[in-house]
Amino acid sequence: MLRIGQGYDLHRCVAGRELWLGGVHLPSLWGLQGHSDADALLHAITDAVLGALALGDIGRWFPDNDEKWRGANSAALLRRVLDDPRVSGWRLVNLDCTVITEKPKLAPHIPTMREAIAGIFQCSSERISIKAKTNEHQDAIGQGAALAAQAIVLLRRAVDYPED
Ligand code: MG
């Protein structure tokens, strides 16, 4: 059995917050607004995993009006999803992501982000793809007011594909 899922997220860019992307703290004068650490890339990835298995979305699992998740580490939230009995029997075939932002330049950080995400999935970073785009100074993302992330994930059921 194979399942495919896609996820999308967008957060506003605000001064005075740390910038977390893909489980990595990036040097930046601004961060993303949000109830948790606002890691838009990990949120898109989490939604892709949940989507693949038709298990709802990150907002249903971790409501942003629940004080329990204030300042939550998004890597821990994703790990919590992966450890759920409905998910834990599935393995990552591959994950392909796009981050859309004007700044900071992500290219130097992509290897670290791939390693961090591979660590969460407990797989090789060879299975993790992260691409960076700008919006060519158009719209809110292009003006630097927001950052968006997209993710597509393919999962295999471990019992059907024990190797690989
Ligand atoms: Mg989010």
mmCIF file of C-alpha atoms and ligand atoms in Angstrom:
data_model
loop_
_atom_site.group_PDB
_atom_site.id
_atom_site.type_symbol
_atom_site.label_atom_id
_atom_site.label_comp_id
_atom_site.label_asym_id
_atom_site.label_seq_id
_atom_site.Cartn_x
_atom_site.Cartn_y
_atom_site.Cartn_z
ATOM 1 C CA MET A 1 0.000 0.000 0.000
ATOM 2 C CA LEU A 2 1.176 3.467 -0.936
ATOM 3 C CA ARG A 3 -0.469 6.747 0.080
ATOM 4 C CA ILE A 4 0.250 10.254 -1.169
ATOM 5 C CA GLY A 5 -0.554 13.497 0.654
ATOM 6 C CA GLN A 6 -0.045 17.197 0.180
ATOM 7 C CA GLY A 7 0.200 20.050 2.653
ATOM 8 C CA TYR A 8 0.339 23.833 2.534
ATOM 9 C CA ASP A 9 0.929 26.510 5.134
ATOM 10 C CA LEU A 10 1.470 30.253 5.299
ATOM 11 C CA HIS A 11 2.532 32.440 8.208
ATOM 12 C CA ARG A 12 2.979 36.181 8.536
ATOM 13 C CA CYS A 13 6.526 37.496 8.962
ATOM 14 C CA VAL A 14 6.901 39.595 12.113
ATOM 15 C CA ALA A 15 9.755 41.273 13.927
ATOM 16 C CA GLY A 16 10.846 39.987 17.301
ATOM 17 C CA ARG A 17 10.255 36.276 16.720
ATOM 18 C CA GLU A 18 12.757 33.498 16.040
ATOM 19 C CA LEU A 19 12.629 32.067 12.515
ATOM 20 C CA TRP A 20 12.172 28.279 12.532
ATOM 21 C CA LEU A 21 11.974 26.363 9.262
ATOM 22 C CA GLY A 22 12.211 22.622 8.815
ATOM 23 C CA GLY A 23 13.113 22.216 12.463
ATOM 24 C CA VAL A 24 16.108 24.565 12.119
ATOM 25 C CA HIS A 25 16.569 27.956 13.768
ATOM 26 C CA LEU A 26 17.685 30.293 10.973
ATOM 27 C CA PRO A 27 19.526 33.572 11.511
ATOM 28 C CA SER A 28 16.966 36.300 10.821
ATOM 29 C CA LEU A 29 15.811 39.657 12.188
ATOM 30 C CA TRP A 30 12.201 38.466 11.958
ATOM 31 C CA GLY A 31 10.246 35.277 12.496
ATOM 32 C CA LEU A 32 6.838 33.821 11.746
ATOM 33 C CA GLN A 33 3.706 34.697 13.672
ATOM 34 C CA GLY A 34 1.959 31.727 15.231
ATOM 35 C CA HIS A 35 0.728 29.939 18.314
ATOM 36 C CA SER A 36 3.493 27.334 18.139
ATOM 37 C CA ASP A 37 7.059 28.017 16.958
ATOM 38 C CA ALA A 38 5.278 28.750 13.622
ATOM 39 C CA ASP A 39 7.515 26.454 11.546
ATOM 40 C CA ALA A 40 5.459 26.696 8.337
ATOM 41 C CA LEU A 41 7.519 24.032 6.565
ATOM 42 C CA LEU A 42 7.013 21.434 9.294
ATOM 43 C CA HIS A 43 3.321 22.365 9.427
ATOM 44 C CA ALA A 44 2.960 21.733 5.681
ATOM 45 C CA ILE A 45 4.823 18.424 6.063
ATOM 46 C CA THR A 46 2.621 17.405 9.004
ATOM 47 C CA ASP A 47 -0.508 18.184 6.978
ATOM 48 C CA ALA A 48 0.869 16.156 4.050
ATOM 49 C CA VAL A 49 1.356 13.113 6.304
ATOM 50 C CA LEU A 50 -2.104 13.531 7.844
ATOM 51 C CA GLY A 51 -3.581 14.063 4.376
ATOM 52 C CA ALA A 52 -1.976 10.915 3.000
ATOM 53 C CA LEU A 53 -3.747 8.876 5.668
ATOM 54 C CA ALA A 54 -6.976 10.950 5.672
ATOM 55 C CA LEU A 55 -6.473 11.814 9.338
ATOM 56 C CA GLY A 56 -7.563 15.438 9.247
ATOM 57 C CA ASP A 57 -5.171 18.340 9.616
ATOM 58 C CA ILE A 58 -2.710 19.872 12.036
ATOM 59 C CA GLY A 59 -5.288 22.380 13.310
ATOM 60 C CA ARG A 60 -7.579 19.546 14.363
ATOM 61 C CA TRP A 61 -4.761 17.651 16.089
ATOM 62 C CA PHE A 62 -3.222 20.668 17.804
ATOM 63 C CA PRO A 63 -5.861 23.447 18.092
ATOM 64 C CA ASP A 64 -4.331 26.932 18.255
ATOM 65 C CA ASN A 65 -6.801 27.926 20.964
ATOM 66 C CA ASP A 66 -5.381 25.227 23.236
ATOM 67 C CA GLU A 67 -2.838 26.625 25.692
ATOM 68 C CA LYS A 68 -1.148 23.219 25.679
ATOM 69 C CA TRP A 69 0.335 23.961 22.240
ATOM 70 C CA ARG A 70 1.456 27.565 22.864
ATOM 71 C CA GLY A 71 5.074 27.889 21.768
ATOM 72 C CA ALA A 72 5.056 24.204 20.827
ATOM 73 C CA ASN A 73 8.053 22.762 19.030
ATOM 74 C CA SER A 74 6.709 21.789 15.602
ATOM 75 C CA ALA A 75 9.248 18.965 15.279
ATOM 76 C CA ALA A 76 7.764 17.444 18.442
ATOM 77 C CA LEU A 77 4.253 17.854 17.027
ATOM 78 C CA LEU A 78 5.259 16.052 13.812
ATOM 79 C CA ARG A 79 6.976 13.327 15.834
ATOM 80 C CA ARG A 80 3.781 12.974 17.863
ATOM 81 C CA VAL A 81 1.824 12.425 14.631
ATOM 82 C CA LEU A 82 4.387 9.890 13.353
ATOM 83 C CA ASP A 83 4.211 7.980 16.646
ATOM 84 C CA ASP A 84 0.405 7.749 16.547
ATOM 85 C CA PRO A 85 -0.682 4.110 16.105
ATOM 86 C CA ARG A 86 -2.554 5.022 12.899
ATOM 87 C CA VAL A 87 0.658 6.450 11.406
ATOM 88 C CA SER A 88 3.487 4.470 12.945
ATOM 89 C CA GLY A 89 3.036 1.523 10.577
ATOM 90 C CA TRP A 90 3.920 3.752 7.621
ATOM 91 C CA ARG A 91 7.364 4.723 6.336
ATOM 92 C CA LEU A 92 8.449 7.679 4.261
ATOM 93 C CA VAL A 93 9.204 6.884 0.620
ATOM 94 C CA ASN A 94 9.998 10.489 -0.188
ATOM 95 C CA LEU A 95 9.069 14.033 0.693
ATOM 96 C CA ASP A 96 9.244 16.980 -1.697
ATOM 97 C CA CYS A 97 8.829 20.512 -0.363
ATOM 98 C CA THR A 98 8.853 24.066 -1.655
ATOM 99 C CA VAL A 99 9.373 27.105 0.583
ATOM 100 C CA ILE A 100 8.282 30.415 -0.922
ATOM 101 C CA THR A 101 9.903 33.470 0.613
ATOM 102 C CA GLU A 102 11.881 36.523 -0.460
ATOM 103 C CA LYS A 103 14.361 36.211 2.395
ATOM 104 C CA PRO A 104 16.454 34.922 3.966
ATOM 105 C CA LYS A 105 18.312 33.070 1.217
ATOM 106 C CA LEU A 106 17.572 29.440 2.051
ATOM 107 C CA ALA A 107 20.101 27.658 -0.170
ATOM 108 C CA PRO A 108 22.924 27.615 2.442
ATOM 109 C CA HIS A 109 20.546 26.139 5.047
ATOM 110 C CA ILE A 110 18.849 23.466 2.946
ATOM 111 C CA PRO A 111 21.335 20.656 3.786
ATOM 112 C CA THR A 112 20.818 21.300 7.523
ATOM 113 C CA MET A 113 17.050 21.422 7.095
ATOM 114 C CA ARG A 114 17.048 18.140 5.133
ATOM 115 C CA GLU A 115 19.070 16.494 7.893
ATOM 116 C CA ALA A 116 16.747 17.854 10.585
ATOM 117 C CA ILE A 117 13.633 16.575 8.786
ATOM 118 C CA ALA A 118 15.293 13.211 8.090
ATOM 119 C CA GLY A 119 15.980 13.036 11.830
ATOM 120 C CA ILE A 120 12.291 13.512 12.604
ATOM 121 C CA PHE A 121 11.297 10.791 10.118
ATOM 122 C CA GLN A 122 14.286 8.634 11.123
ATOM 123 C CA CYS A 123 15.249 8.135 7.484
ATOM 124 C CA SER A 124 18.030 9.126 5.110
ATOM 125 C CA SER A 125 18.137 12.774 4.042
ATOM 126 C CA GLU A 126 18.305 11.420 0.477
ATOM 127 C CA ARG A 127 14.512 10.957 0.786
ATOM 128 C CA ILE A 128 13.962 14.631 1.656
ATOM 129 C CA SER A 129 13.830 17.359 -0.995
ATOM 130 C CA ILE A 130 13.538 21.063 -0.176
ATOM 131 C CA LYS A 131 13.331 23.700 -2.861
ATOM 132 C CA ALA A 132 13.297 27.463 -2.332
ATOM 133 C CA LYS A 133 11.444 29.976 -4.483
ATOM 134 C CA THR A 134 10.712 33.670 -4.337
ATOM 135 C CA ASN A 135 7.520 35.300 -5.559
ATOM 136 C CA GLU A 136 9.486 37.850 -7.594
ATOM 137 C CA HIS A 137 8.442 40.739 -5.304
ATOM 138 C CA GLN A 138 4.763 40.144 -6.115
ATOM 139 C CA ASP A 139 1.936 39.763 -3.559
ATOM 140 C CA ALA A 140 2.276 39.509 0.236
ATOM 141 C CA ILE A 141 4.963 36.827 0.064
ATOM 142 C CA GLY A 142 6.899 38.776 -2.535
ATOM 143 C CA GLN A 143 6.673 41.887 -0.348
ATOM 144 C CA GLY A 144 8.157 39.972 2.583
ATOM 145 C CA ALA A 145 4.959 40.062 4.653
ATOM 146 C CA ALA A 146 4.458 36.292 4.646
ATOM 147 C CA LEU A 147 6.193 32.979 3.992
ATOM 148 C CA ALA A 148 4.531 29.880 2.537
ATOM 149 C CA ALA A 149 5.469 26.225 2.313
ATOM 150 C CA GLN A 150 4.177 23.294 0.290
ATOM 151 C CA ALA A 151 4.875 19.605 0.819
ATOM 152 C CA ILE A 152 4.045 16.365 -0.950
ATOM 153 C CA VAL A 153 4.695 13.081 0.780
ATOM 154 C CA LEU A 154 4.606 9.443 -0.340
ATOM 155 C CA LEU A 155 4.202 6.813 2.372
ATOM 156 C CA ARG A 156 4.520 3.034 2.167
ATOM 157 C CA ARG A 157 2.968 0.599 4.602
ATOM 158 C CA ALA A 158 5.858 -1.107 6.366
ATOM 159 C CA VAL A 159 4.086 -4.474 6.472
ATOM 160 C CA ASP A 160 3.725 -4.469 2.664
ATOM 161 C CA TYR A 161 7.174 -3.037 1.915
ATOM 162 C CA PRO A 162 9.387 -4.268 4.762
ATOM 163 C CA GLU A 163 12.615 -3.464 2.938
ATOM 164 C CA ASP A 164 13.727 -0.340 1.075
HETATM 165 MG MG MG B 1 1.089 26.785 10.542
#
